[in-house]
Short mmCIF file of C-alpha atoms in Angstrom, two decimals:
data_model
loop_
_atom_site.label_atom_id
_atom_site.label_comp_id
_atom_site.label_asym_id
_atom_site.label_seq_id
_atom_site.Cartn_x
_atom_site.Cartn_y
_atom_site.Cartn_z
CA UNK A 1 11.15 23.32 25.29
CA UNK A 2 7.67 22.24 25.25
CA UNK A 3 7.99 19.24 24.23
CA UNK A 4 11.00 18.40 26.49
CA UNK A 5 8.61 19.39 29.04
CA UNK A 6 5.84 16.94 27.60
CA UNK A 7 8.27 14.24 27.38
CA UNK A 8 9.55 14.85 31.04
CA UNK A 9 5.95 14.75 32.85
CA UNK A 10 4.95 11.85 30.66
CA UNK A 11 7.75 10.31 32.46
CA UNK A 12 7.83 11.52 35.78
CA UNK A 13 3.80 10.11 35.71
CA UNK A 14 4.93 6.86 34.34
CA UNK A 15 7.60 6.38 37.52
CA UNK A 16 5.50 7.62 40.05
CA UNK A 17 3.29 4.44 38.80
CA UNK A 18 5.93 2.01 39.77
CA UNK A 19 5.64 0.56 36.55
CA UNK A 20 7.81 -2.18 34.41
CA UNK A 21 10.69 -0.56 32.31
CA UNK A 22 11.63 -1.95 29.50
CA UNK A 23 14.77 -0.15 27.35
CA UNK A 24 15.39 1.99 24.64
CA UNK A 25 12.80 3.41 21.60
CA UNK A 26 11.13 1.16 18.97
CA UNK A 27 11.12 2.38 15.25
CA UNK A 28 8.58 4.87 14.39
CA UNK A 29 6.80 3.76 12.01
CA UNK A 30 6.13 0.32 12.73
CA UNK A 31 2.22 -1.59 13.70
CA UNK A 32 2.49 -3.68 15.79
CA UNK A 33 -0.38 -6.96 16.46
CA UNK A 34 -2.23 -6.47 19.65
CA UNK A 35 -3.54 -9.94 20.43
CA UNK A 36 -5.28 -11.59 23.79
CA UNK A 37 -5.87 -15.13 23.39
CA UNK A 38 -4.50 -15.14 27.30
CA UNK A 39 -5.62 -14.99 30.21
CA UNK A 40 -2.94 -12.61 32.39
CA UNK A 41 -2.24 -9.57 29.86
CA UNK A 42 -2.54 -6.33 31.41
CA UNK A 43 -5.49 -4.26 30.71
CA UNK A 44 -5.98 -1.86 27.82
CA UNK A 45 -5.31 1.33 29.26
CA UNK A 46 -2.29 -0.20 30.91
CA UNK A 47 -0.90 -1.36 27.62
CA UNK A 48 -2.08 2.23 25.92
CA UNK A 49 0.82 3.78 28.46
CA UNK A 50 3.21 0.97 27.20
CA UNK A 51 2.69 1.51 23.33
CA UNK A 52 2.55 5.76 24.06
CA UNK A 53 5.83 4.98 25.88
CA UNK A 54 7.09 2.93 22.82
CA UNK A 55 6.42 5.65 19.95
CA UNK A 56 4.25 3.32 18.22
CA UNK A 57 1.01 4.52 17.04
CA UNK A 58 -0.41 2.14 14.61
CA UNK A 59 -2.19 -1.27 15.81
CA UNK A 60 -4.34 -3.92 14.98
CA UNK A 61 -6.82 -6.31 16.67
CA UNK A 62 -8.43 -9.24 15.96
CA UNK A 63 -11.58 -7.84 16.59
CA UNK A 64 -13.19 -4.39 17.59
CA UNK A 65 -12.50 -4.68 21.48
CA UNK A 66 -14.76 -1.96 23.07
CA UNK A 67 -12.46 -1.95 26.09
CA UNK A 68 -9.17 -1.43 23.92
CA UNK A 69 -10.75 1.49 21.60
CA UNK A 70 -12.04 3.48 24.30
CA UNK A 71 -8.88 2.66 26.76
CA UNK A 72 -7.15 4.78 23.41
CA UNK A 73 -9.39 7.84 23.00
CA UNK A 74 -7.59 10.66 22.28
CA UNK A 75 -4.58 9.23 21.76
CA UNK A 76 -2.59 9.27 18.36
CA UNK A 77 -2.82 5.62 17.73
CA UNK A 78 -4.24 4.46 14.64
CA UNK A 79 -6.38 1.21 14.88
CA UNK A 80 -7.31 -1.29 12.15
CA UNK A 81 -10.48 -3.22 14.02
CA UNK A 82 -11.23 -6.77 12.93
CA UNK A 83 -14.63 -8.74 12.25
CA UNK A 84 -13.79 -12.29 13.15
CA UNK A 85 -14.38 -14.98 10.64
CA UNK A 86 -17.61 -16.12 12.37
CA UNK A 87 -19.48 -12.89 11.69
CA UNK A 88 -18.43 -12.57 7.86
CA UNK A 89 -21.81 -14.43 6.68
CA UNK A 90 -23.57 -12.12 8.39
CA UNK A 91 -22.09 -8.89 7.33
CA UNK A 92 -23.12 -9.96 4.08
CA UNK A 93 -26.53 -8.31 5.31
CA UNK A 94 -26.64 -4.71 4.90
CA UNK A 95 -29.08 -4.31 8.32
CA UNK A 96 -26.25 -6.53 10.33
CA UNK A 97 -23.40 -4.69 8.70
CA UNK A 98 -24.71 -1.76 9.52
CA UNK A 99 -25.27 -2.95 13.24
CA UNK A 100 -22.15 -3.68 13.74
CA UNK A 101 -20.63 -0.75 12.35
CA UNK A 102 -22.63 1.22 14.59
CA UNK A 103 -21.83 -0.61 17.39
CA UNK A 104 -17.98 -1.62 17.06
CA UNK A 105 -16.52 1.76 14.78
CA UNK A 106 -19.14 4.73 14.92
CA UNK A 107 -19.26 5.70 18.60
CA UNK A 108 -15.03 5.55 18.45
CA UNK A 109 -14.74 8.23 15.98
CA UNK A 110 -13.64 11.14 16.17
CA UNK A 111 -12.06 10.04 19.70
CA UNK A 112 -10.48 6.62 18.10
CA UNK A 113 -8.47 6.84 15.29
CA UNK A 114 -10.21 3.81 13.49
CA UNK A 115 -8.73 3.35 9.99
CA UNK A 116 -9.76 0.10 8.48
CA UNK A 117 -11.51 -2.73 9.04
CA UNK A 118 -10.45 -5.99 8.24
CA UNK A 119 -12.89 -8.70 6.79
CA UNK A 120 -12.02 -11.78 8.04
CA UNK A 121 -8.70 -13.38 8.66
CA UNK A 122 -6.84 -15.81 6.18
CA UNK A 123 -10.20 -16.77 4.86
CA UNK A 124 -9.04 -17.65 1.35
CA UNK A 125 -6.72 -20.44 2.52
CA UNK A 126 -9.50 -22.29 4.25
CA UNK A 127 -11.67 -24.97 3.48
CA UNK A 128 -14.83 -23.74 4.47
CA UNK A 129 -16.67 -22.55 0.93
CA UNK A 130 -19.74 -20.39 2.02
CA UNK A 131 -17.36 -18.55 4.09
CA UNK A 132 -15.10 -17.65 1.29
CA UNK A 133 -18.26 -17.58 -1.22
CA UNK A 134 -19.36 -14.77 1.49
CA UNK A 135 -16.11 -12.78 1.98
CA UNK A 136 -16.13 -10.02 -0.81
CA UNK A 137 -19.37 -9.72 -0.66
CA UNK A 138 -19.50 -8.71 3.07
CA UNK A 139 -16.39 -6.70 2.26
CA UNK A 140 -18.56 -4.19 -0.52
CA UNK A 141 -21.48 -4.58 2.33
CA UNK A 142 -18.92 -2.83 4.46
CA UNK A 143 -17.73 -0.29 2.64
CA UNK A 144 -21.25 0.62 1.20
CA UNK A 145 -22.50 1.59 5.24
CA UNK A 146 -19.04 3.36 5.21
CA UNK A 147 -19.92 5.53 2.40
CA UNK A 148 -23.72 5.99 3.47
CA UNK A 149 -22.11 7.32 6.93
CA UNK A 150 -19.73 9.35 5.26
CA UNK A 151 -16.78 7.40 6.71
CA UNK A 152 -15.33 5.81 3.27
CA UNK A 153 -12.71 8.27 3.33
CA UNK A 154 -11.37 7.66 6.76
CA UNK A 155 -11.81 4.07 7.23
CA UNK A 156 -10.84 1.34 4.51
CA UNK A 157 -12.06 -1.90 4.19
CA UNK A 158 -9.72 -5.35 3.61
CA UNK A 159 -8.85 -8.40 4.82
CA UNK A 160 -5.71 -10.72 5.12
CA UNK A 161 -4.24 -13.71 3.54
CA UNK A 162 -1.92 -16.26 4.45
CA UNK A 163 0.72 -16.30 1.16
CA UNK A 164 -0.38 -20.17 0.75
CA UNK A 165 -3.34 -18.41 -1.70
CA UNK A 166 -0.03 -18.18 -3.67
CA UNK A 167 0.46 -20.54 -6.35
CA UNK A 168 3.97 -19.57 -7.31
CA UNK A 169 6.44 -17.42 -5.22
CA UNK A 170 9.59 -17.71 -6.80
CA UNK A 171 11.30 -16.04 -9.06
CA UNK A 172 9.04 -13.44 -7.31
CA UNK A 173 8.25 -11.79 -11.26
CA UNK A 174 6.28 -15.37 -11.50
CA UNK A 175 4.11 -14.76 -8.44
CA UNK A 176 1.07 -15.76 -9.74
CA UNK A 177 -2.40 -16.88 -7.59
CA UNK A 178 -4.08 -20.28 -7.13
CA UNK A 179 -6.31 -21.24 -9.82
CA UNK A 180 -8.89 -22.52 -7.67
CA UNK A 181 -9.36 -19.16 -5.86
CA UNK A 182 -9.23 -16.80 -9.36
CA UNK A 183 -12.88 -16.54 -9.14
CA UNK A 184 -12.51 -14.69 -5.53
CA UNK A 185 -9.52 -13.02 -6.59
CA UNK A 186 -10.82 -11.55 -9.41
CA UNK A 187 -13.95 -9.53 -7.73
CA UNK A 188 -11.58 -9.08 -4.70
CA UNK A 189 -8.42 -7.22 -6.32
CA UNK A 190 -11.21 -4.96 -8.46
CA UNK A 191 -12.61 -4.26 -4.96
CA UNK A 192 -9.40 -3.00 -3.83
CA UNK A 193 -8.42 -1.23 -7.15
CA UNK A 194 -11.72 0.54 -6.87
CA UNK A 195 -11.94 1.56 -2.93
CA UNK A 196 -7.97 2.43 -2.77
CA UNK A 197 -7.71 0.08 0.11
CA UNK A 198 -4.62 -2.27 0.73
CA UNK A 199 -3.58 -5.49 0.14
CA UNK A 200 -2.37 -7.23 3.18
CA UNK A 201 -0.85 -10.47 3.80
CA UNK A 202 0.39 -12.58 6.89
CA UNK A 203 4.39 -13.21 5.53
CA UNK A 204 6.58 -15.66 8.15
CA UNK A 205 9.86 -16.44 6.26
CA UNK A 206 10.35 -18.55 9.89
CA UNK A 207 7.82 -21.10 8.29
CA UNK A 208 9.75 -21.89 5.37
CA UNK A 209 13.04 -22.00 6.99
CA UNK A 210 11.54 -24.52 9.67
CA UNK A 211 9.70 -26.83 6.96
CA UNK A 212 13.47 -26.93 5.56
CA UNK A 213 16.18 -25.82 7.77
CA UNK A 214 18.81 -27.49 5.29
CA UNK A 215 17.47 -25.61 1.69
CA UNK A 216 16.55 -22.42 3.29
CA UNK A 217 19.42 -20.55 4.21
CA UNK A 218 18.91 -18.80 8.01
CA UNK A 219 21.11 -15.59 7.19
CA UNK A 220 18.65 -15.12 4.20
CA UNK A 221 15.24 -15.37 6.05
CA UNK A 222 16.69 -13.46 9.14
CA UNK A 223 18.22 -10.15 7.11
CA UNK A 224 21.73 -11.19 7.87
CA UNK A 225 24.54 -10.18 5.24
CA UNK A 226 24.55 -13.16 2.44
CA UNK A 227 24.64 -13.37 -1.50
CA UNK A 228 21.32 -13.24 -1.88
CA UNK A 229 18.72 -14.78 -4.50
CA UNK A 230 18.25 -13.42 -8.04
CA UNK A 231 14.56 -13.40 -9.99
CA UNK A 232 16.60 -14.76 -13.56
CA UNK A 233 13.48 -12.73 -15.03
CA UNK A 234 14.03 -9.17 -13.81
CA UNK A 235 17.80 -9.41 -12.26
CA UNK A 236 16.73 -8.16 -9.38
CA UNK A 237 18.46 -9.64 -5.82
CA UNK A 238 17.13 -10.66 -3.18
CA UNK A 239 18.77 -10.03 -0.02
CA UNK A 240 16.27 -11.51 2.43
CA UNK A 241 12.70 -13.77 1.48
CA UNK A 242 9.87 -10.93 3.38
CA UNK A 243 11.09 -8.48 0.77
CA UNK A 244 11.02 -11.52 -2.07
CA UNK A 245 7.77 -12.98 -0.53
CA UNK A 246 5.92 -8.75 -1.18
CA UNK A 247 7.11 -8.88 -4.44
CA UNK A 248 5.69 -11.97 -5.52
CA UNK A 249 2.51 -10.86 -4.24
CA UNK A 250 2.72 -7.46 -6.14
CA UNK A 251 3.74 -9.97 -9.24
CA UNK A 252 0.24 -11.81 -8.64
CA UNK A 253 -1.69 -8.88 -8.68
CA UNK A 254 -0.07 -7.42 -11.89
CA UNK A 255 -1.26 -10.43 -13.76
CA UNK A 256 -4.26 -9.89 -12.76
CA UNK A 257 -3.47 -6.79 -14.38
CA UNK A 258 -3.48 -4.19 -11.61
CA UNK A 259 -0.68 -2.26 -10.70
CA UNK A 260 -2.79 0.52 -8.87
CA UNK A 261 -3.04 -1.59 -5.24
CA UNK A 262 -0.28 -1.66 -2.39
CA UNK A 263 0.60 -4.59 -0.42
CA UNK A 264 1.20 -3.83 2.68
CA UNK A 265 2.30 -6.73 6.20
CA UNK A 266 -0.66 -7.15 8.31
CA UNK A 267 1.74 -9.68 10.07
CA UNK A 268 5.28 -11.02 9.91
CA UNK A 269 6.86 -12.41 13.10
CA UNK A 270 9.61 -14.97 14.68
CA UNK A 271 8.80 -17.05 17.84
CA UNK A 272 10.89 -16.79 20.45
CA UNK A 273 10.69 -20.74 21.68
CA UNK A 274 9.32 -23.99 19.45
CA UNK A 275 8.22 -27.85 20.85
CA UNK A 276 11.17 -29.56 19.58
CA UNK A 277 10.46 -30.34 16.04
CA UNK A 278 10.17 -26.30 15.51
CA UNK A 279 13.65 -25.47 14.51
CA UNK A 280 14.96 -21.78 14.74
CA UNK A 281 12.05 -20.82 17.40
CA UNK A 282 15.09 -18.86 19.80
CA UNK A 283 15.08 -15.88 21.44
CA UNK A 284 18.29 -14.91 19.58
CA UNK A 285 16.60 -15.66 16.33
CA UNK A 286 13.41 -13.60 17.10
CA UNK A 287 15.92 -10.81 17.96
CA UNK A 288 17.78 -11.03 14.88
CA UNK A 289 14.19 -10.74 12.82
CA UNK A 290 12.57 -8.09 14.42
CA UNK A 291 15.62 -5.65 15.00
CA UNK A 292 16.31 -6.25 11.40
CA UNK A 293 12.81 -5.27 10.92
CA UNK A 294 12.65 -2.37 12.42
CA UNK A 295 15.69 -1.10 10.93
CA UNK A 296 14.79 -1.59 7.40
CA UNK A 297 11.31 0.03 8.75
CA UNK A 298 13.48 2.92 9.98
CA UNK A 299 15.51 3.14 7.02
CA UNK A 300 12.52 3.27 4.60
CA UNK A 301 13.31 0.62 2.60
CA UNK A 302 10.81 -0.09 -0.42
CA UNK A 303 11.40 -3.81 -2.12
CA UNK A 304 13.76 -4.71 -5.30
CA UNK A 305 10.97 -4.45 -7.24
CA UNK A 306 9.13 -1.29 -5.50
CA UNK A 307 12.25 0.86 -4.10
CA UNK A 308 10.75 4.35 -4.09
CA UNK A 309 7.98 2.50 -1.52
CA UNK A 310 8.97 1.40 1.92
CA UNK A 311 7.26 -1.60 3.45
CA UNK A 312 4.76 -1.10 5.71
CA UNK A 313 4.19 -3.56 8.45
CA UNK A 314 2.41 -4.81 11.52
CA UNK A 315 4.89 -7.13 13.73
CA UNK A 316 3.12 -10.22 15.55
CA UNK A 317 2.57 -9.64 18.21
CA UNK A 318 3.07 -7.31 21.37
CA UNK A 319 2.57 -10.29 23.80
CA UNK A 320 3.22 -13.64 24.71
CA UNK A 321 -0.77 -15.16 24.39
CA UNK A 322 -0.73 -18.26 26.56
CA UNK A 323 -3.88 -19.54 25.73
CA UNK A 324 -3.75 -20.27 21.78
CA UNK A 325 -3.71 -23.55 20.60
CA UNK A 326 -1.33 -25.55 18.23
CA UNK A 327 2.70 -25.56 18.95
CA UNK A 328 4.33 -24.16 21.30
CA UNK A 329 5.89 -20.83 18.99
CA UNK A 330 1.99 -20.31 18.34
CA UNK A 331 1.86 -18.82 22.54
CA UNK A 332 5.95 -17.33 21.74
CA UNK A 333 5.01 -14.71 19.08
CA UNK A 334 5.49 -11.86 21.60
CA UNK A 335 7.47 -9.09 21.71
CA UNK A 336 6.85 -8.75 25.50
CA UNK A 337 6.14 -10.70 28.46
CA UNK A 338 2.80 -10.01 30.11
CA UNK A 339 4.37 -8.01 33.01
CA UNK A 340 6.08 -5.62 30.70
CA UNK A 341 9.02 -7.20 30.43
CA UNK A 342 10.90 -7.30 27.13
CA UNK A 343 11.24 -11.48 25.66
CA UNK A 344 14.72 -10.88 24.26
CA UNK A 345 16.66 -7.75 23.95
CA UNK A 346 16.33 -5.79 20.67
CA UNK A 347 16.55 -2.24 22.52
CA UNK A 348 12.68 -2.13 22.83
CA UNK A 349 11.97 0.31 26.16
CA UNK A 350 8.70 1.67 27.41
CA UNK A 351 6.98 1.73 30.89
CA UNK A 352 3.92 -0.58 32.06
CA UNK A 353 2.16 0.77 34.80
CA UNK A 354 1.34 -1.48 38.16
CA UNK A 355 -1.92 -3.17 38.40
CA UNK A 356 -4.86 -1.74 39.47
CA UNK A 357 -7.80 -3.59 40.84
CA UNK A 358 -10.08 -2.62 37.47
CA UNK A 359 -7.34 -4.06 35.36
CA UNK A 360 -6.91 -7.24 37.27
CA UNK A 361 -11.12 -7.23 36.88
CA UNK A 362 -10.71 -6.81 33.29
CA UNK A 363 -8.88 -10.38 32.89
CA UNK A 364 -12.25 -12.31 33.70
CA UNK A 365 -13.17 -10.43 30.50
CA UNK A 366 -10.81 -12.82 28.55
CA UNK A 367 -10.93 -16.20 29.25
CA UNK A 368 -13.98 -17.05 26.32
CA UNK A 369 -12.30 -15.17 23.48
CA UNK A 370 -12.73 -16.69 20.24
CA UNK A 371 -9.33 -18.29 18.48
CA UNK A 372 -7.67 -15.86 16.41
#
């Protein structure tokens, strides 16, 4: 009874607000990307009423958004908190990593569940050396201020890779790291061995199916029924290529010879509309992928070659972000329209509030944010 009587003023509050509804319950379980490279997304505690409506409590940012963390204080939403690649070389310096731990994480906590921190974003696949020379060792910066603050065991630190720092993917038993990038790996994976933290990569089966529409089979990328692929080394099939992309990460690490470190989604997405060279960027599409998501999410499903494990991942992204460059699917990630309103129909259903004049303020705030 109590908590039908929770549920009922939570949503007697949320109509008198004359907000946006949106239908049905998202998985629990799920993360979900909370990006705002726009300039007209409603403001954080606006969106904390949508994602409370929506049962999902785990999110991450791009960065350690002041406004966002305290917009969630007291709520039961876990946060991973991001330092953008431009501050990496400096958190290689215990005083500045310590500064901005202090500033960005420490005043949060208790109220702000703040759980990791990520170090960077796809760093490994870039071109810019000092910056990847730099990454572990702001990483171990990190986590030491962690531990001198007492906070190690709360708060992990990591940071995620694009799947190109793969130099084999299938069979996913051959997954096996580039070369080039063994002297990072190796420092990095012992990092994450030793601190218990994850191992998180950015997985898009939609890029490989729109480099080659006619090879890559759509049912297969999109978790439709179809034959599958089997690894000729292990047996194992293959029913969809996120499940065969994780395992060919896991593979990478073991050869490293590691078997102690989970690999977990920090994103995996399907645009919703393309320029016209982007094939498969629909609306139907994006449905397809995300439902199937979330029921696999719901279902618990671990991978063929880690069953008794279900995936754990953070869909990209909650909104439409109109302002980030490149192709048009790069602004068509979302899972929502700015006003609240759902991009395709998967069942999603929450309630945004209506605008007040501090959260129309609060989209000045936006305009200069850095590229994700």
């Amino acid at each position: 009874m109590a908590k039908f009587l929770l549920q009922f003023r939570a949503l007697f509050l949320l109509v008198l607000l004359s907000g946006s509804v949106v239908r049905t319950t998202i998985s629990v379980g799920v993360g979900i990307n909370y990006g705002q490279i726009a300039n007209n997304l409603p403001s954080p505690s606006r969106v904390a009423v949508l994602l409370q409506s929506l049962s999902i409590s785990r999110v991450k940012l791009y960065d350690a958004d002041q406004n966002v963390l305290r917009a969630f204080s007291n709520s039961n939403v876990e946060f991973i908190v991001g330092v953008g690649n431009e501050h990496v070389p400096n958190m290689t310096d215990p005083t500045k990593a310590q500064a901005w731990v202090k500033q960005h994480v420490l005043p949060h906590l208790p109220q702000t569940k703040i759980t990791c921190i990520t170090v960077g974003n796809e760093v490994l696949s870039g071109n810019d050396t000092q910056l990847i020379s730099n990454l572990v060792p702001a990483m171990k910066t990190i986590y030491d201020v962690l531990v001198s603050l007492g906070l190690n065991n709360q708060v992990n630190v990591s940071t995620a890779h694009s799947l190109t720092i793969l130099a084999n993917s299938f069979p996913p038993s051959s997954g096996t790291f580039k070369q080039d990038l063994m002297q990072y790996m190796e420092p990095l994976i012992e990092f994450h061995s030793q601190t218990k933290s994850p191992f998180l990569i950015n997985a898009y089966p939609y890029f490989a199916y729109k480099s080659n529409p006619s090879e890559v089979p759509l049912d297969y990328v999109l978790f439709r029924p179809n034959q599958g692929l089997v690894d000729p080394i292990t047996n194992l099939n293959y029913d969809n290529m996120l499940y065969a992309q994780i395992d060919a990460a896991y593979s990478a690490i073991k050869a490293m010879g590691h078997t102690d470190i989970e690999v977990k989604i920090s994103e995996t997405g399907w645009p919703s509309k393309g320029d016209s060279d982007e094939v498969g960027a629909t609306p139907e599409n994006a449905g397809i992928y995300n439902s199937n998501i979330l029921r696999r999410i719901e279902e618990k499903q671990g991978t063929p070659m880690k069953p008794s494990v279900p995936i754990d991942v953070f869909v990209f992204a909650l909104f439409n972000e109109d302002l980030k460059p490149g192709p048009a699917s790069e602004r068509n990630y979302g899972l929502f329209y700015p006003d609240g309103n759902p991009v395709y129909d998967i069942g999603l259903h929450g309630y945004l509030p209506r605008m007040s004049y501090s959260s129309a303020a609060y989209k000045t705030q936006v305009r200069n944010r850095r590229v994700q």
